[in-house]
Tab-separated table of C-alpha atoms and ligand atoms in Angstrom:
chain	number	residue	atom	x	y	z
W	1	UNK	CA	-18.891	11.773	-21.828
W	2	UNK	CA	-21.573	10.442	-18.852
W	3	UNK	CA	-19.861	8.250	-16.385
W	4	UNK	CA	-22.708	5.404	-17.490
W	5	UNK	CA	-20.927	5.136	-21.053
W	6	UNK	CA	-17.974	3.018	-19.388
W	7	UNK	CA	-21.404	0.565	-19.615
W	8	UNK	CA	-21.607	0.451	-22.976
W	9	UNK	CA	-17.915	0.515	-23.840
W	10	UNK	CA	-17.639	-2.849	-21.804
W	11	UNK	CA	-20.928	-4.379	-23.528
W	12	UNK	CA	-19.539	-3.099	-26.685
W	13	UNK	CA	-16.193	-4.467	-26.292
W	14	UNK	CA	-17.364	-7.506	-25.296
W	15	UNK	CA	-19.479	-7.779	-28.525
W	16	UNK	CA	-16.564	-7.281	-30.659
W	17	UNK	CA	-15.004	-9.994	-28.478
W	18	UNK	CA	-12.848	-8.204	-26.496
W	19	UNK	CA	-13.682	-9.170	-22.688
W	20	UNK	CA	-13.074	-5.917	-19.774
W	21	UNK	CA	-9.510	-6.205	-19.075
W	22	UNK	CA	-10.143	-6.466	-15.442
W	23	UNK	CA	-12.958	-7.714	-13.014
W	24	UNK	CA	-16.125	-5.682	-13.385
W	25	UNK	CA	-17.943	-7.143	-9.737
W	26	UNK	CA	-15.809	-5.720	-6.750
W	27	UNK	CA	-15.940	-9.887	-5.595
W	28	UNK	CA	-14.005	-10.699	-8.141
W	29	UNK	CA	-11.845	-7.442	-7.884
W	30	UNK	CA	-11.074	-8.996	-4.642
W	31	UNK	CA	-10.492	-11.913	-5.603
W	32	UNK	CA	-8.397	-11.025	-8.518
W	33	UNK	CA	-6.068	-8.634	-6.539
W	34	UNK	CA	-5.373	-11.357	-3.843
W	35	UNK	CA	-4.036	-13.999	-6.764
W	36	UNK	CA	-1.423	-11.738	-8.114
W	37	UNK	CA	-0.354	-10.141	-4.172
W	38	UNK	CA	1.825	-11.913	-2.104
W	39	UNK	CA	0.520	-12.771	1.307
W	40	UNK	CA	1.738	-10.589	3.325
W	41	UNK	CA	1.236	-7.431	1.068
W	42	UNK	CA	-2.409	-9.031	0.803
W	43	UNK	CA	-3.004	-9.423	4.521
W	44	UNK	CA	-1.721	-5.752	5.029
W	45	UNK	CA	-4.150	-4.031	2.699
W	46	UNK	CA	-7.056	-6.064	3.478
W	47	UNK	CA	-6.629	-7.186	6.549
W	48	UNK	CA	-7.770	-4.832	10.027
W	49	UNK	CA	-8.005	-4.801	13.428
W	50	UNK	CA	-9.035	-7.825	15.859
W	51	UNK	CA	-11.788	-10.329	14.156
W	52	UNK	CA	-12.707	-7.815	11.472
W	53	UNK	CA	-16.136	-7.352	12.489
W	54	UNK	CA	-16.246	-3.701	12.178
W	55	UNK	CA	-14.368	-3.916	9.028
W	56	UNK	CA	-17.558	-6.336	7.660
W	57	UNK	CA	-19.862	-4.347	9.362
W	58	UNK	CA	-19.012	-1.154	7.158
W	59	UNK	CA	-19.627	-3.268	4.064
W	60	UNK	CA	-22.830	-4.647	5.485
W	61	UNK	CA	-24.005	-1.545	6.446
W	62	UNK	CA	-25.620	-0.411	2.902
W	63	UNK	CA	-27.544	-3.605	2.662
W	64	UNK	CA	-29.588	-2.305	5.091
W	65	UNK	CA	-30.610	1.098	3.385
W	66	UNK	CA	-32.678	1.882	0.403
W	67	UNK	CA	-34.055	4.785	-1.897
W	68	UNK	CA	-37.687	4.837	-3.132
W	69	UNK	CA	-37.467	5.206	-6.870
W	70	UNK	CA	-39.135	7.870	-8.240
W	71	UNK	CA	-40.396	7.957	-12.011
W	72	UNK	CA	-41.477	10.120	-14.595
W	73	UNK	CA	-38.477	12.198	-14.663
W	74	UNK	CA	-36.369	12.050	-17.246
W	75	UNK	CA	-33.350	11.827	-16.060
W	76	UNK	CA	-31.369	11.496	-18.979
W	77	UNK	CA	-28.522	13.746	-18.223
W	78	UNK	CA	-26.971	13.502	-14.741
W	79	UNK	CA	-25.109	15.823	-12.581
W	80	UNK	CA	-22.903	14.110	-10.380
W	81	UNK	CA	-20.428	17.609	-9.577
W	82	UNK	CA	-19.477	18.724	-6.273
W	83	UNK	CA	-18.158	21.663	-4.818
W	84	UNK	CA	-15.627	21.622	-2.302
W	85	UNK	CA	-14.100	24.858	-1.249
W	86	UNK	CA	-15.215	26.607	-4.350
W	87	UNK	CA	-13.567	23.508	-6.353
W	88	UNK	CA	-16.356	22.042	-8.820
W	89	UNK	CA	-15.093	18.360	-8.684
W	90	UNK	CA	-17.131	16.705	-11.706
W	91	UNK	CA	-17.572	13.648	-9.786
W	92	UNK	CA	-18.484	12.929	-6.008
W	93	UNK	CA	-15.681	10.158	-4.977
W	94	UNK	CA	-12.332	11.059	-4.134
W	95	UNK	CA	-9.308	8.384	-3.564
W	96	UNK	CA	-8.775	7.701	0.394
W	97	UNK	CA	-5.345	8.157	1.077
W	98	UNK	CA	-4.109	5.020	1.569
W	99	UNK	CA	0.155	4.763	2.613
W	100	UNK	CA	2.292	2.066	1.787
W	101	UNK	CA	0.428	1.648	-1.170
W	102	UNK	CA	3.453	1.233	-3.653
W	103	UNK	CA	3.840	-2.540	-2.230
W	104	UNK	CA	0.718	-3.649	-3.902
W	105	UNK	CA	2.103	-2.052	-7.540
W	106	UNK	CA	4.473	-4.294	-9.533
W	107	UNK	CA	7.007	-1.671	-10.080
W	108	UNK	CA	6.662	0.027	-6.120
W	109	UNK	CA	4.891	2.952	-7.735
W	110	UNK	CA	1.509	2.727	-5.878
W	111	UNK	CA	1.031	6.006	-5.428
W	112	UNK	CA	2.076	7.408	-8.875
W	113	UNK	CA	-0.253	4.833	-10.663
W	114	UNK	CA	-3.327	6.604	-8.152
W	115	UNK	CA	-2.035	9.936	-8.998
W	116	UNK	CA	-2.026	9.528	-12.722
W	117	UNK	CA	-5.582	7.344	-12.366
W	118	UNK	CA	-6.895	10.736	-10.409
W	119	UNK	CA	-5.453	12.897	-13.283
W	120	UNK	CA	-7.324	10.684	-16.045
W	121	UNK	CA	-10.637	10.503	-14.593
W	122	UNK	CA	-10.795	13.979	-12.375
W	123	UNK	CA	-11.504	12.044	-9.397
W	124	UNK	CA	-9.548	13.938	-6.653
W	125	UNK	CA	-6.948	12.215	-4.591
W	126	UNK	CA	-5.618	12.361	-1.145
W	127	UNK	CA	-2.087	11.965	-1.233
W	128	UNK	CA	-0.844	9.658	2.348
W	129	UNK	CA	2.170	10.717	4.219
W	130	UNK	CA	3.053	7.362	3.736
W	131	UNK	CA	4.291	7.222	0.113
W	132	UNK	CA	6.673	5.642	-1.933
W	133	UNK	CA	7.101	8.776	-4.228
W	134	UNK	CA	7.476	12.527	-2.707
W	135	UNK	CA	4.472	14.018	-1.997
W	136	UNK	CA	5.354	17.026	-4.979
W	137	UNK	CA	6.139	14.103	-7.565
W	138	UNK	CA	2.813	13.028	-6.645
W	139	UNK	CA	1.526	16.647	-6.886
W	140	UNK	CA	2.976	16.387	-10.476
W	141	UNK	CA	1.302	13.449	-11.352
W	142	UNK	CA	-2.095	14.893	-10.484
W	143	UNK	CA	-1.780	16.974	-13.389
W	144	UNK	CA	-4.650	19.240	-13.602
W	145	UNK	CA	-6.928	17.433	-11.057
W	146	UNK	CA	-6.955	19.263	-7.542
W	147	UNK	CA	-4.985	16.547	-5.146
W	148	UNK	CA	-5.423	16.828	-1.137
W	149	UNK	CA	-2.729	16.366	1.133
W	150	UNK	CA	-2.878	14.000	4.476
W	151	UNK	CA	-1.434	14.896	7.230
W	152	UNK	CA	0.082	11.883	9.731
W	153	UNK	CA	1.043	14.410	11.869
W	154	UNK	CA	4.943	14.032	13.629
W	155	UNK	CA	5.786	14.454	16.787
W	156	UNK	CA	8.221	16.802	15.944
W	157	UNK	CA	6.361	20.351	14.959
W	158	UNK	CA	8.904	21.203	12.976
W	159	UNK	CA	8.993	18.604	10.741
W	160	UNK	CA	4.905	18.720	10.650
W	161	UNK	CA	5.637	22.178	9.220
W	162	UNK	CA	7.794	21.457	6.976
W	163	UNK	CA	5.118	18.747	5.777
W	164	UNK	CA	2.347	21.264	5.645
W	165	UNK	CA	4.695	23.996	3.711
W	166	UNK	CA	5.907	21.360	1.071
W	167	UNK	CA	2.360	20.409	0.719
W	168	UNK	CA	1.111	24.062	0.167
W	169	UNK	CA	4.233	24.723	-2.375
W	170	UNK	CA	3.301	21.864	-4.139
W	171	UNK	CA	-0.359	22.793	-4.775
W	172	UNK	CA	-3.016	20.442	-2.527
W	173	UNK	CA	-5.902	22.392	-1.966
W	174	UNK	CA	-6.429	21.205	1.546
W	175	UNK	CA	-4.563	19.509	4.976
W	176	UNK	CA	-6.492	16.198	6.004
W	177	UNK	CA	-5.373	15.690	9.221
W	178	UNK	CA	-5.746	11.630	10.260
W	179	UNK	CA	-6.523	11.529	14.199
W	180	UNK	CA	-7.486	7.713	14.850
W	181	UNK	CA	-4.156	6.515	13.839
W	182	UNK	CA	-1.287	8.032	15.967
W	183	UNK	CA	-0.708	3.932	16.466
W	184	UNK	CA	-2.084	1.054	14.814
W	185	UNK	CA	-4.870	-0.625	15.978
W	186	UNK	CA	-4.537	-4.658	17.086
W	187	UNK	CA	-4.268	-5.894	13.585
W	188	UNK	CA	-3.844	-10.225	13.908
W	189	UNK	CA	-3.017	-10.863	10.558
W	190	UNK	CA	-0.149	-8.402	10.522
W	191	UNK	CA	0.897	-10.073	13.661
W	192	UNK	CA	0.625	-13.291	12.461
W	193	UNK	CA	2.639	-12.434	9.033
W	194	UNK	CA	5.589	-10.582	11.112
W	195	UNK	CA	5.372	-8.080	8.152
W	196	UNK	CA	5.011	-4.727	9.479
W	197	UNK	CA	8.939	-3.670	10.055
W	198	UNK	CA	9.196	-4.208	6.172
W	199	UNK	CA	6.378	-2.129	5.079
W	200	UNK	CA	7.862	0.717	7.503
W	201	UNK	CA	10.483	1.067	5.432
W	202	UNK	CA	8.235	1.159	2.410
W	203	UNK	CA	6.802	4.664	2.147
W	204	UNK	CA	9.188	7.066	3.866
W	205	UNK	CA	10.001	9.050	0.695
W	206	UNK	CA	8.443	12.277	1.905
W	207	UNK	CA	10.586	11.896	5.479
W	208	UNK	CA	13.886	11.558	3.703
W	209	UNK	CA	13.270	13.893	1.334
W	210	UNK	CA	12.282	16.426	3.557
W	211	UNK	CA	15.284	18.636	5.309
W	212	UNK	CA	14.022	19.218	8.228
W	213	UNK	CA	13.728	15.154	8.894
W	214	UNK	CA	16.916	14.949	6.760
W	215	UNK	CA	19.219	17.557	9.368
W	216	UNK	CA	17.520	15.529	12.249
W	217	UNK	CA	19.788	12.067	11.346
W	218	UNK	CA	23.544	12.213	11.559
W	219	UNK	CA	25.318	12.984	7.762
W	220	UNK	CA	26.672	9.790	7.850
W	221	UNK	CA	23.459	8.020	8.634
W	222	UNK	CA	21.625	10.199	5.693
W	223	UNK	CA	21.399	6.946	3.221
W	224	UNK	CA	22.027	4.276	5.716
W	225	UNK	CA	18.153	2.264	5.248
W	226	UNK	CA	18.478	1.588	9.422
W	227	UNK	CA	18.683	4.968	10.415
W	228	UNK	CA	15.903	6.468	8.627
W	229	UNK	CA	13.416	3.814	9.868
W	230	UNK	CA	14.102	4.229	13.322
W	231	UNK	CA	14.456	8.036	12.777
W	232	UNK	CA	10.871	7.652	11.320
W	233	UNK	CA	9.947	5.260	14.074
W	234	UNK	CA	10.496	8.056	16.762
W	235	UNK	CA	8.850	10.697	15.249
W	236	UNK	CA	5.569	9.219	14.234
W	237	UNK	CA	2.465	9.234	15.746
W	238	UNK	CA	1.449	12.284	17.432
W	239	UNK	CA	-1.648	11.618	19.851
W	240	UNK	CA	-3.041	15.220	18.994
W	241	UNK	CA	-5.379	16.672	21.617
W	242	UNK	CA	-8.061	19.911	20.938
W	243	UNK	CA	-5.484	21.947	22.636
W	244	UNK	CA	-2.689	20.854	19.253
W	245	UNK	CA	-5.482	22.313	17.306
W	246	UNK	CA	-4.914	26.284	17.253
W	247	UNK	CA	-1.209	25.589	16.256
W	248	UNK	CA	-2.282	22.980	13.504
W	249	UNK	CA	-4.463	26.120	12.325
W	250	UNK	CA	-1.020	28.248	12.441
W	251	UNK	CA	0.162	26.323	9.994
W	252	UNK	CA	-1.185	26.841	6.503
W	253	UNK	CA	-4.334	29.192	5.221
W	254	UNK	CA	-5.234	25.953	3.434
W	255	UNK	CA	-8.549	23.782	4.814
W	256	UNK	CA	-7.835	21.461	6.967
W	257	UNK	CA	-9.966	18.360	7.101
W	258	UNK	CA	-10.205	16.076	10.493
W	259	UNK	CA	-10.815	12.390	9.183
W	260	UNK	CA	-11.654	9.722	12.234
W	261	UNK	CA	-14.303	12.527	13.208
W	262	UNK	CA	-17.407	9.713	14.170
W	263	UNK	CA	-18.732	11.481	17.487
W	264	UNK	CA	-21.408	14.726	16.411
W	265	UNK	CA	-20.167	16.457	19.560
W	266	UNK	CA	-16.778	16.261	18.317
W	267	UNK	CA	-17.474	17.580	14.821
W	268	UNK	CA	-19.106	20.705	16.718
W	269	UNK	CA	-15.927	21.361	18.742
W	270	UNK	CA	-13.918	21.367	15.631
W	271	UNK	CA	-15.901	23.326	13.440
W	272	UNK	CA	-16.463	25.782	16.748
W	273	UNK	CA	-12.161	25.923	16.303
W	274	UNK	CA	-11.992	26.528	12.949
W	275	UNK	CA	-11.915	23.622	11.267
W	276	UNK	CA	-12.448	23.614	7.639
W	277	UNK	CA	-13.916	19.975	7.139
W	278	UNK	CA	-15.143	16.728	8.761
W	279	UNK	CA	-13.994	13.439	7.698
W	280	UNK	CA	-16.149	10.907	8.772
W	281	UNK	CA	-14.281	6.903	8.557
W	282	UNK	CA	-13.416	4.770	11.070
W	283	UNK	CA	-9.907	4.048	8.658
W	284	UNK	CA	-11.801	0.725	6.855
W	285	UNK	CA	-12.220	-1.119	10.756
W	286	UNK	CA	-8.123	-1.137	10.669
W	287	UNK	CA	-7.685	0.203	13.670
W	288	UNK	CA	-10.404	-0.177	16.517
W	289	UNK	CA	-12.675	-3.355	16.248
W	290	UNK	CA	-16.101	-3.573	17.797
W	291	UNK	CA	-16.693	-0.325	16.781
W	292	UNK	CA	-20.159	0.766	14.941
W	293	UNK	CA	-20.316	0.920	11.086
W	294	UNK	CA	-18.979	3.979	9.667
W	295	UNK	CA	-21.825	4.764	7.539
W	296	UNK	CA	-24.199	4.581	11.080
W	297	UNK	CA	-22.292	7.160	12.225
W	298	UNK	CA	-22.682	9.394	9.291
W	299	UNK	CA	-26.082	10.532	10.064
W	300	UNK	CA	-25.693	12.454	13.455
W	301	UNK	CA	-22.509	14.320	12.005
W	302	UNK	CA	-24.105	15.129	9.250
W	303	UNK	CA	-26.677	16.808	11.400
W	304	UNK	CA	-24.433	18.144	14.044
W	305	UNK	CA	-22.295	19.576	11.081
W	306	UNK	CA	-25.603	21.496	9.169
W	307	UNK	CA	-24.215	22.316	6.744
W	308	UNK	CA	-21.527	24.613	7.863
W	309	UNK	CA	-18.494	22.879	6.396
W	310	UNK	CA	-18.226	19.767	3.994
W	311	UNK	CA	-18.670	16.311	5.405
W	312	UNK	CA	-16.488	13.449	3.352
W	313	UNK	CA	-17.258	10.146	4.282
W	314	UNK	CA	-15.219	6.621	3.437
W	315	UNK	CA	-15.392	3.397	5.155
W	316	UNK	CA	-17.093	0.099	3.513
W	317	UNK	CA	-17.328	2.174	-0.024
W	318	UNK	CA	-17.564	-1.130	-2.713
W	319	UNK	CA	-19.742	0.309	-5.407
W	320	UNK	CA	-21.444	3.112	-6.965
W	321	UNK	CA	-24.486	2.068	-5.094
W	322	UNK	CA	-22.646	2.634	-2.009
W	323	UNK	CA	-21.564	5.898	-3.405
W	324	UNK	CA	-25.345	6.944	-3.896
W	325	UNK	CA	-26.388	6.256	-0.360
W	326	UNK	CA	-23.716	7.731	1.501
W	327	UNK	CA	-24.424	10.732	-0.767
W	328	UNK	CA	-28.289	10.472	-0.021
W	329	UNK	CA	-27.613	10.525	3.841
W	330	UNK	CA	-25.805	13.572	3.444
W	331	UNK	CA	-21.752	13.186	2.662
W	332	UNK	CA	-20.594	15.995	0.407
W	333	UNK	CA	-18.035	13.458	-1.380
W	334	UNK	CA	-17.273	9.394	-0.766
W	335	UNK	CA	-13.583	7.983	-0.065
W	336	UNK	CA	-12.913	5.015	-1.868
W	337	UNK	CA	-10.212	3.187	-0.333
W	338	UNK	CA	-8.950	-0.378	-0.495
W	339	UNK	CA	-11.056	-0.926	-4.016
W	340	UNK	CA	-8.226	1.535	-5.778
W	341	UNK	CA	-5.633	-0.562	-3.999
W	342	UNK	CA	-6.988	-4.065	-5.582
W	343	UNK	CA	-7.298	-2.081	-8.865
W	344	UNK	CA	-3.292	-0.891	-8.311
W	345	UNK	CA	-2.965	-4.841	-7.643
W	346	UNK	CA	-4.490	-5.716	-10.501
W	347	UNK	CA	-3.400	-3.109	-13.639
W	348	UNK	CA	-1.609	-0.178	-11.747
W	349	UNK	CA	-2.978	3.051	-13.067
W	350	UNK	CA	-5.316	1.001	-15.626
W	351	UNK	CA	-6.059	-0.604	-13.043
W	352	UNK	CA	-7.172	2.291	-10.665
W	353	UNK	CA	-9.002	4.006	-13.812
W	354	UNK	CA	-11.235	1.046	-14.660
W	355	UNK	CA	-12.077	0.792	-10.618
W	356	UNK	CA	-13.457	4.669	-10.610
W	357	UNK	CA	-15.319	4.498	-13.602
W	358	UNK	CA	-16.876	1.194	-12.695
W	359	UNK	CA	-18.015	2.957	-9.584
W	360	UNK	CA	-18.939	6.287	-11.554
W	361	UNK	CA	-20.513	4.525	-14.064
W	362	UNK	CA	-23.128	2.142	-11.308
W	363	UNK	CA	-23.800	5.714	-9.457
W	364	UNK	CA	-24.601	7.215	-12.378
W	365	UNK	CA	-26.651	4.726	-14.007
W	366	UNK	CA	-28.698	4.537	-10.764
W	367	UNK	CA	-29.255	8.112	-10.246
W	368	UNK	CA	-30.520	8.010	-13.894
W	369	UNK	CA	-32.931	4.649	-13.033
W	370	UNK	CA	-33.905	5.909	-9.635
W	371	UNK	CA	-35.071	9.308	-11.383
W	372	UNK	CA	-32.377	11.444	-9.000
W	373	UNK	CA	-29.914	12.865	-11.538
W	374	UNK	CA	-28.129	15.577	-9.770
W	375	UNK	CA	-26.872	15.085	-5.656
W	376	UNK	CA	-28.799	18.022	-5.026
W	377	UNK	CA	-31.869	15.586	-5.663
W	378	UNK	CA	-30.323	12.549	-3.837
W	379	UNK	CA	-30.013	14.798	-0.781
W	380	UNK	CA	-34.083	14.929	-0.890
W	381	UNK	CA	-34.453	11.349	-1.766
W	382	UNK	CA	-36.685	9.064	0.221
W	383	UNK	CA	-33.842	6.922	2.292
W	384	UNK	CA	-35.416	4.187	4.161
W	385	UNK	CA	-33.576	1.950	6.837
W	386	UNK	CA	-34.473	-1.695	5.656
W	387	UNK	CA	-33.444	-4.198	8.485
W	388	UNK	CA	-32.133	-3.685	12.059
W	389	UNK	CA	-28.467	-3.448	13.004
W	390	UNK	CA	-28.696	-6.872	14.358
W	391	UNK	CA	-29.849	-8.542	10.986
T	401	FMN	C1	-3.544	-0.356	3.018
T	401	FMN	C2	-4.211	0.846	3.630
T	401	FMN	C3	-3.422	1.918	4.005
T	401	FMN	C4	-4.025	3.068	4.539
T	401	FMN	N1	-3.247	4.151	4.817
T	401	FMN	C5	-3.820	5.279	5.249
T	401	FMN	C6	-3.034	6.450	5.414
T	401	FMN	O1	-1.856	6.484	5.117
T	401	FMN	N2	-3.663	7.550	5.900
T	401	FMN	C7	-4.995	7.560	6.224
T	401	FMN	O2	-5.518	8.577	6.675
T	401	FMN	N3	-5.754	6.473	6.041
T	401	FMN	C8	-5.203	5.341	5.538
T	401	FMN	N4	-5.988	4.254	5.302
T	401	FMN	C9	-7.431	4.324	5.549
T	401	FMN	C10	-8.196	4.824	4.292
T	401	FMN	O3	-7.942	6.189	4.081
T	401	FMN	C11	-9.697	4.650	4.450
T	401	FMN	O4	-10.124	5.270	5.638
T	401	FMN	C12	-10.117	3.178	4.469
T	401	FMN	O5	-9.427	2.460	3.462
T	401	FMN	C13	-11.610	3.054	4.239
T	401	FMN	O6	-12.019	1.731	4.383
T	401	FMN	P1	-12.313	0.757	3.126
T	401	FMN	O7	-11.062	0.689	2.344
T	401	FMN	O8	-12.663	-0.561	3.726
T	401	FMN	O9	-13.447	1.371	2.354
T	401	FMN	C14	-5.417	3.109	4.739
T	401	FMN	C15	-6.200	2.023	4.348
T	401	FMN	C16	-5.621	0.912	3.774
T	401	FMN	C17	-6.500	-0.228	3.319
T	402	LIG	C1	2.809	2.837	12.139
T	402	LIG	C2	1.585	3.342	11.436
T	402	LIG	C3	1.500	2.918	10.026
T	402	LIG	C4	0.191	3.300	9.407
T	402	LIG	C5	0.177	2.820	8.011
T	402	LIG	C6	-0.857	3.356	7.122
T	402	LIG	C7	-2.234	3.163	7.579
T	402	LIG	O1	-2.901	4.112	7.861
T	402	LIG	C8	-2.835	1.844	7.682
T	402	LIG	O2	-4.035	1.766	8.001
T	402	LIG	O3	-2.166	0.808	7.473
């Protein structure tokens, strides 16, 4: 089935009287998924760091780029497959990993309801650190779509190991190693809500699960809530450095991924040490404000990168429009972050699978009305820059 036939099964349902379950417009996604969250949980997932301008920005940034049509094609059958390390993915968006997710699902199962939305549509997944289920229950759930694993790497290198091992036993296909967030950002409405000690404790599953965190605490302080968090507390956040980077290679024959890469000279020095993949986002403006959009700085790694190793790309992702021109400038596959979570708010896994085909469904229909049916085509399209970054 094209992804453009989730068009016609909402027109169709809608003639038979049956209105879409869920909001179709991301607007009224948002809208929608802030209603049924509480406050807090609300500010958390769509709140980010100091006035949010760089947060906006990344939205605002597609307005200002367009493709020239092109006609006479015939593009009624659409491509929209990608390969990533010899994987054919059948579509090009993936789900961002997003932690702590399980506190916008009604039953705390966040990350289950993505995993099971990722094994319904094929859309691949990166599973957080931060999750409310163990990272192999989430393997599990990913049935027979290929999940990724990210990587908030510890400051204990055993226990990153041990992360990295559990991962590979439990069948990711690659390490996405997170670098801009060894600490959060300056994030008001967090501050303002007092809520972040409670989501801490949220999405440790894959710390107390895992024995080498586990022989770390006391025995008697193995269950005891307390102990974990501020056994957690003092191992997180490890400001890596390029010299970390030949051991993080030691640890698995997987592909690892660097996501926060923004700076081309950076994604040289990577790729120049091995590095399997560059992960263009600036984590959704959550942690540094005042930054430039993330899609602005897509270009010049994409050209720094040429070609040698896939470039993914998230950040300001709304709709399949979106999708299309972060695919025309050159990303080999699109993160879609807190639109999943609002979908989670709003219907849990039915939730997340009416979000990705709404997406897959605009990108495809546009491919088909633009007369660029496969990305190979997109990557030749005719991408103008419509307004100034000042607009
Ligand atoms: C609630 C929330 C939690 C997140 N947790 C993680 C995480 O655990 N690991 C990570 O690498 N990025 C995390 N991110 C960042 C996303 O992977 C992604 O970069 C970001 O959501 C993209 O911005 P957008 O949602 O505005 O499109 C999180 C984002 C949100 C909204
Ligand atoms: C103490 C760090 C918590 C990070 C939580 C997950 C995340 O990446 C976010 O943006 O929030």
């Amino acid at each position: 089935m094209a992804f453009g036939d989730y068009q016609n099964e909402i027109y169709f349902g809608g003639l038979r009287g049956s209105v879409p379950p869920y909001p179709v417009a991301f607007a009224a996604l948002e809208l929608t998924a802030e209603a049924a969250l509480p406050t807090s949980v609300w500010s958390y997932v769509a709140g980010g760091a100091g006035d949010e301008r760089t947060q906006r920005a990344n939205v605002e940034a597609f307005a200002r780029w367009g493709i020239v049509p092109r006609m006479l094609v015939g593009a009624t059958e659409r491509d929209l497959s990608v390969d990533l390390f010899g994987i054919q993915l059948p579509s090009p968006i993936f789900l961002a990993p997003v932690g702590v997710v399980g506190i916008a699902a009604q039953d705390g199962h966040g990350d289950l309801a993505a995993a099971r939305a990722s094994a319904a549509t094929g859309v691949t997944m990166i599973a957080s650190t931060l999750s409310e289920d163990p990272l192999e229950a989430v393997g599990d759930a990913l049935g027979e779509t290929p999940g990724l694993f990210q990587l908030y790497t510890p400051k204990d290198r055993d226990l990153a190991a041990s992360l990295v091992s559990r991962a590979e036993a439990a069948g990711y296909k690659a390490i996405v190693v997170t670098l801009d967030t060894w600490m959060t950002g300056w994030r008001p409405r967090d501050l303002t809500t007092a809520n972040f000690p409670q989501l801490r404790g949220a999405a440790l599953a894959n710390y107390v699960t895992d024995p080498v965190f586990r022989a770390a605490l006391p025995e008697s302080s193995r269950n005891d809530p307390r102990a974990i968090v501020e056994q957690w507390a003092s191992v997180f956040g490890n400001p890596l450095t390029w010299a970390d980077l030949p051991w993080l290679r030691s640890l698995t024959t997987l592909p690892i991924i660097l996501k926060g890469i923004c700076a081309a000279d950076d994604a040289r020095r990577a790729i120049d040490v091995g590095i399997d993949g560059i992960y263009v986002s600036n984590h959704g403006g959550r942690q540094a404000n005042g930054g430039l959009p993330a899609l602005d700085m897509l270009p010049d790694v994409v050209a720094a990168v040429a070609g040698c190793v896939p470039v993914l790309f998230d950040s300001g992702v709304r709709s399949g429009s979106d999708v299309v021109i972060a695919l025309a400038m050159g990303a080999t596959a699109v993160g879609i972050g807190r639109p999943y979570v609002y979908g989670v708010a709003v219907g849990g896994t039915a939730g997340v699978i009416h979000v990705l085909r709404s997406i897959l469904a605009e990108a495809d229909l546009l491919m088909g009305v633009n007369g660029l049916p496969t990305i190979a085509s997109l990557r030749t399209a005719d991408l103008r820059r419509v307004g100034a970054l000042s607009d």
